[in-house]
Coordinates of N, CA and C in Angstrom, one line a residue:
M1 N 16.3 -27.1 -27.8 CA 15.5 -26.0 -27.3 C 14.2 -26.0 -28.2
T2 N 13.1 -25.5 -27.6 CA 11.8 -25.5 -28.2 C 11.8 -24.3 -29.2
Q3 N 11.3 -24.6 -30.4 CA 11.1 -23.6 -31.4 C 9.6 -23.1 -31.3
L4 N 9.4 -21.9 -31.1 CA 8.0 -21.3 -31.1 C 7.6 -20.9 -32.5
T5 N 6.4 -21.3 -32.9 CA 5.9 -20.9 -34.2 C 5.2 -19.5 -34.0
I6 N 5.0 -18.9 -35.1 CA 4.2 -17.6 -35.1 C 2.8 -17.8 -34.7
D7 N 2.2 -19.0 -35.0 CA 0.9 -19.3 -34.6 C 0.8 -19.4 -33.1
E8 N 1.8 -20.1 -32.5 CA 1.8 -20.3 -31.0 C 1.9 -18.9 -30.3
V9 N 2.7 -18.1 -30.8 CA 2.9 -16.7 -30.2 C 1.6 -15.9 -30.4
K10 N 1.0 -16.0 -31.5 CA -0.2 -15.2 -31.8 C -1.4 -15.8 -30.9
R11 N -1.4 -17.1 -30.7 CA -2.4 -17.7 -29.8 C -2.3 -17.2 -28.4
H12 N -1.1 -17.2 -27.9 CA -0.8 -16.7 -26.5 C -1.1 -15.2 -26.4
A13 N -0.8 -14.5 -27.5 CA -1.1 -13.1 -27.5 C -2.6 -12.9 -27.5
G14 N -3.3 -13.7 -28.2 CA -4.8 -13.6 -28.2 C -5.4 -13.9 -26.8
L15 N -4.8 -14.9 -26.1 CA -5.2 -15.2 -24.8 C -5.1 -14.0 -23.8
A16 N -4.0 -13.2 -24.1 CA -3.7 -12.0 -23.3 C -4.5 -10.8 -23.9
R17 N -5.3 -11.0 -24.9 CA -6.0 -9.9 -25.6 C -5.1 -8.9 -26.2
L18 N -4.0 -9.4 -26.8 CA -3.1 -8.5 -27.5 C -3.2 -8.7 -29.0
A19 N -3.3 -7.7 -29.8 CA -3.3 -7.8 -31.2 C -1.8 -7.8 -31.7
M20 N -1.5 -8.6 -32.6 CA -0.1 -8.8 -33.0 C 0.0 -9.1 -34.5
S21 N 0.8 -8.4 -35.2 CA 1.1 -8.7 -36.6 C 2.0 -9.9 -36.7
D22 N 2.1 -10.5 -37.9 CA 3.0 -11.6 -38.2 C 4.5 -11.2 -37.9
A23 N 4.9 -10.0 -38.3 CA 6.2 -9.5 -38.0 C 6.5 -9.4 -36.5
E24 N 5.5 -8.9 -35.8 CA 5.7 -8.8 -34.3 C 5.8 -10.2 -33.7
A25 N 4.9 -11.1 -34.2 CA 4.9 -12.4 -33.6 C 6.3 -13.1 -33.9
E26 N 6.8 -12.9 -35.1 CA 8.1 -13.5 -35.4 C 9.2 -12.9 -34.5
M27 N 9.2 -11.6 -34.3 CA 10.2 -11.0 -33.4 C 10.1 -11.5 -32.0
F28 N 8.8 -11.6 -31.5 CA 8.6 -12.1 -30.1 C 8.9 -13.6 -30.0
A29 N 8.7 -14.3 -31.0 CA 9.0 -15.7 -31.0 C 10.5 -15.9 -30.7
G30 N 11.4 -15.1 -31.4 CA 12.8 -15.2 -31.2 C 13.2 -14.8 -29.7
Q31 N 12.6 -13.7 -29.3 CA 12.8 -13.2 -27.9 C 12.4 -14.2 -26.9
L32 N 11.2 -14.8 -27.0 CA 10.8 -15.8 -26.1 C 11.6 -17.1 -26.1
E33 N 12.1 -17.5 -27.3 CA 13.0 -18.6 -27.4 C 14.3 -18.3 -26.6
D34 N 14.8 -17.1 -26.7 CA 16.0 -16.7 -25.9 C 15.8 -16.8 -24.4
M35 N 14.6 -16.3 -24.0 CA 14.3 -16.4 -22.6 C 14.1 -17.8 -22.1
I36 N 13.5 -18.7 -22.9 CA 13.3 -20.1 -22.5 C 14.7 -20.7 -22.4
G37 N 15.5 -20.4 -23.4 CA 16.9 -21.0 -23.4 C 17.7 -20.6 -22.2
F38 N 17.5 -19.3 -21.8 CA 18.2 -18.8 -20.6 C 17.7 -19.5 -19.3
S39 N 16.4 -19.8 -19.2 CA 15.9 -20.5 -18.1 C 16.3 -21.9 -18.0
I40 N 16.5 -22.5 -19.2 CA 17.1 -23.9 -19.2 C 18.5 -23.9 -18.7
K41 N 19.3 -22.9 -19.1 CA 20.7 -22.8 -18.6 C 20.7 -22.6 -17.1
L42 N 19.8 -21.9 -16.6 CA 19.7 -21.6 -15.1 C 19.4 -22.9 -14.4
E43 N 18.5 -23.8 -15.0 CA 18.2 -25.1 -14.3 C 19.4 -26.0 -14.2
E44 N 20.4 -25.8 -15.1 CA 21.6 -26.6 -15.0 C 22.6 -26.2 -13.9
V45 N 22.5 -25.0 -13.4 CA 23.4 -24.5 -12.4 C 23.2 -25.3 -11.1
D46 N 24.3 -25.7 -10.5 CA 24.3 -26.4 -9.2 C 24.1 -25.4 -8.0
T47 N 22.9 -25.5 -7.4 CA 22.6 -24.6 -6.3 C 22.4 -25.3 -5.0
E48 N 23.0 -26.5 -4.9 CA 22.8 -27.3 -3.7 C 23.2 -26.6 -2.4
F49 N 24.3 -25.9 -2.5 CA 24.9 -25.2 -1.3 C 24.6 -23.7 -1.2
V50 N 23.7 -23.3 -2.0 CA 23.3 -21.9 -2.0 C 22.1 -21.7 -1.1
A51 N 22.2 -20.8 -0.2 CA 21.0 -20.5 0.7 C 19.8 -20.0 0.0
R52 N 18.7 -20.5 0.3 CA 17.4 -20.0 -0.3 C 17.1 -18.6 0.2
M53 N 16.5 -17.8 -0.7 CA 16.2 -16.5 -0.3 C 15.0 -16.0 -1.1
T54 N 14.2 -15.1 -0.5 CA 13.0 -14.6 -1.2 C 13.3 -13.2 -1.8
H55 N 14.4 -12.6 -1.3 CA 14.7 -11.2 -1.7 C 16.2 -11.1 -1.6
P56 N 16.9 -10.4 -2.6 CA 18.3 -10.3 -2.5 C 18.8 -9.3 -1.4
L57 N 18.0 -8.5 -0.9 CA 18.4 -7.6 0.2 C 17.6 -7.9 1.5
P58 N 18.3 -7.7 2.6 CA 17.5 -7.9 3.9 C 16.4 -6.9 4.0
L59 N 15.2 -7.4 4.4 CA 14.1 -6.6 4.6 C 13.9 -6.3 6.1
Y60 N 13.6 -5.1 6.4 CA 13.3 -4.7 7.7 C 12.3 -3.5 7.7
N61 N 11.7 -3.3 8.8 CA 10.7 -2.2 8.9 C 11.4 -0.9 9.0
V62 N 11.2 0.0 8.1 CA 11.9 1.3 8.1 C 11.0 2.4 8.6
L63 N 9.9 2.0 9.1 CA 9.0 3.0 9.6 C 9.3 3.4 11.0
R64 N 8.9 4.6 11.4 CA 9.2 5.0 12.8 C 8.2 4.4 13.7
K65 N 8.5 4.4 15.0 CA 7.5 3.9 16.0 C 6.3 4.7 15.9
D66 N 5.2 4.1 16.1 CA 3.9 4.8 16.1 C 3.5 5.3 17.5
I67 N 4.0 6.5 17.8 CA 3.8 7.1 19.1 C 2.9 8.3 18.8
P68 N 1.7 8.3 19.5 CA 0.8 9.5 19.3 C 1.4 10.7 19.9
T69 N 1.3 11.8 19.1 CA 1.8 13.1 19.5 C 0.8 14.1 19.0
D70 N 0.8 15.3 19.6 CA -0.1 16.4 19.0 C 0.7 17.0 17.8
A71 N 0.0 17.0 16.7 CA 0.6 17.6 15.5 C 0.5 19.1 15.5
L72 N -0.6 19.6 15.9 CA -0.8 21.1 15.9 C -1.5 21.4 17.2
D73 N -1.3 22.6 17.7 CA -2.1 23.1 18.8 C -3.5 23.4 18.3
R74 N -4.5 23.0 19.1 CA -5.9 23.1 18.6 C -6.2 24.6 18.2
E75 N -5.8 25.5 19.0 CA -6.1 26.9 18.7 C -5.4 27.4 17.5
E76 N -4.2 27.0 17.3 CA -3.4 27.3 16.1 C -4.1 26.8 14.9
M77 N -4.6 25.5 15.0 CA -5.2 24.9 13.8 C -6.5 25.6 13.5
L78 N -7.3 25.9 14.5 CA -8.6 26.6 14.3 C -8.5 27.9 13.7
N79 N -7.3 28.6 14.0 CA -7.1 29.9 13.4 C -6.8 29.9 11.9
T80 N -6.6 28.7 11.4 CA -6.3 28.6 10.0 C -7.5 28.3 9.1
V81 N -8.6 28.0 9.7 CA -9.8 27.7 8.9 C -10.8 28.8 8.9
K82 N -11.7 28.8 7.9 CA -12.6 29.9 7.7 C -13.6 30.0 8.8
E83 N -14.3 28.9 9.2 CA -15.3 28.8 10.2 C -15.1 27.7 11.2
H84 N -15.3 28.0 12.4 CA -15.3 26.9 13.4 C -16.2 27.3 14.6
E85 N -16.6 26.2 15.3 CA -17.6 26.5 16.4 C -17.4 25.4 17.4
D86 N -17.3 25.8 18.7 CA -17.1 24.9 19.8 C -15.9 23.9 19.6
G87 N -14.8 24.4 19.0 CA -13.6 23.6 18.8 C -13.7 22.7 17.6
Q88 N -14.7 22.8 16.8 CA -14.9 21.9 15.6 C -14.9 22.8 14.4
I89 N -14.3 22.2 13.3 CA -14.3 22.9 12.0 C -15.6 22.8 11.3
K90 N -16.2 23.9 10.9 CA -17.5 23.9 10.2 C -17.2 23.7 8.7
V91 N -17.9 22.8 8.1 CA -17.8 22.6 6.6 C -19.2 22.7 6.0
P92 N -19.2 22.9 4.7 CA -20.5 23.0 4.0 C -21.3 21.7 4.1
T93 N -22.6 21.8 4.1 CA -23.5 20.6 4.1 C -23.4 20.1 2.6
I94 N -23.3 18.7 2.5 CA -23.2 18.2 1.2 C -24.4 17.4 0.8
L95 N -25.3 17.1 1.7 CA -26.5 16.3 1.3 C -27.7 17.2 1.4

């Protein structure tokens, strides 16, 4: 397995614009070595007869059908605003 040096970890941290002390770099070096070791073990697993997938759960559209309906009665809606004119809501001028 590949041994990561503190300098390598700090160089990659610098590329990601992360400041890191020597103690942190040493800790992350060990963690990264464990992750790399795990990925090497995964490469050894025989997956020849395992179906390929992009997501562990079946994906489907959970949204409702897009059917236009009236949300509010126009008069009922206009009764809730301060000012309206000719069926339109009046708002303050902004420019």
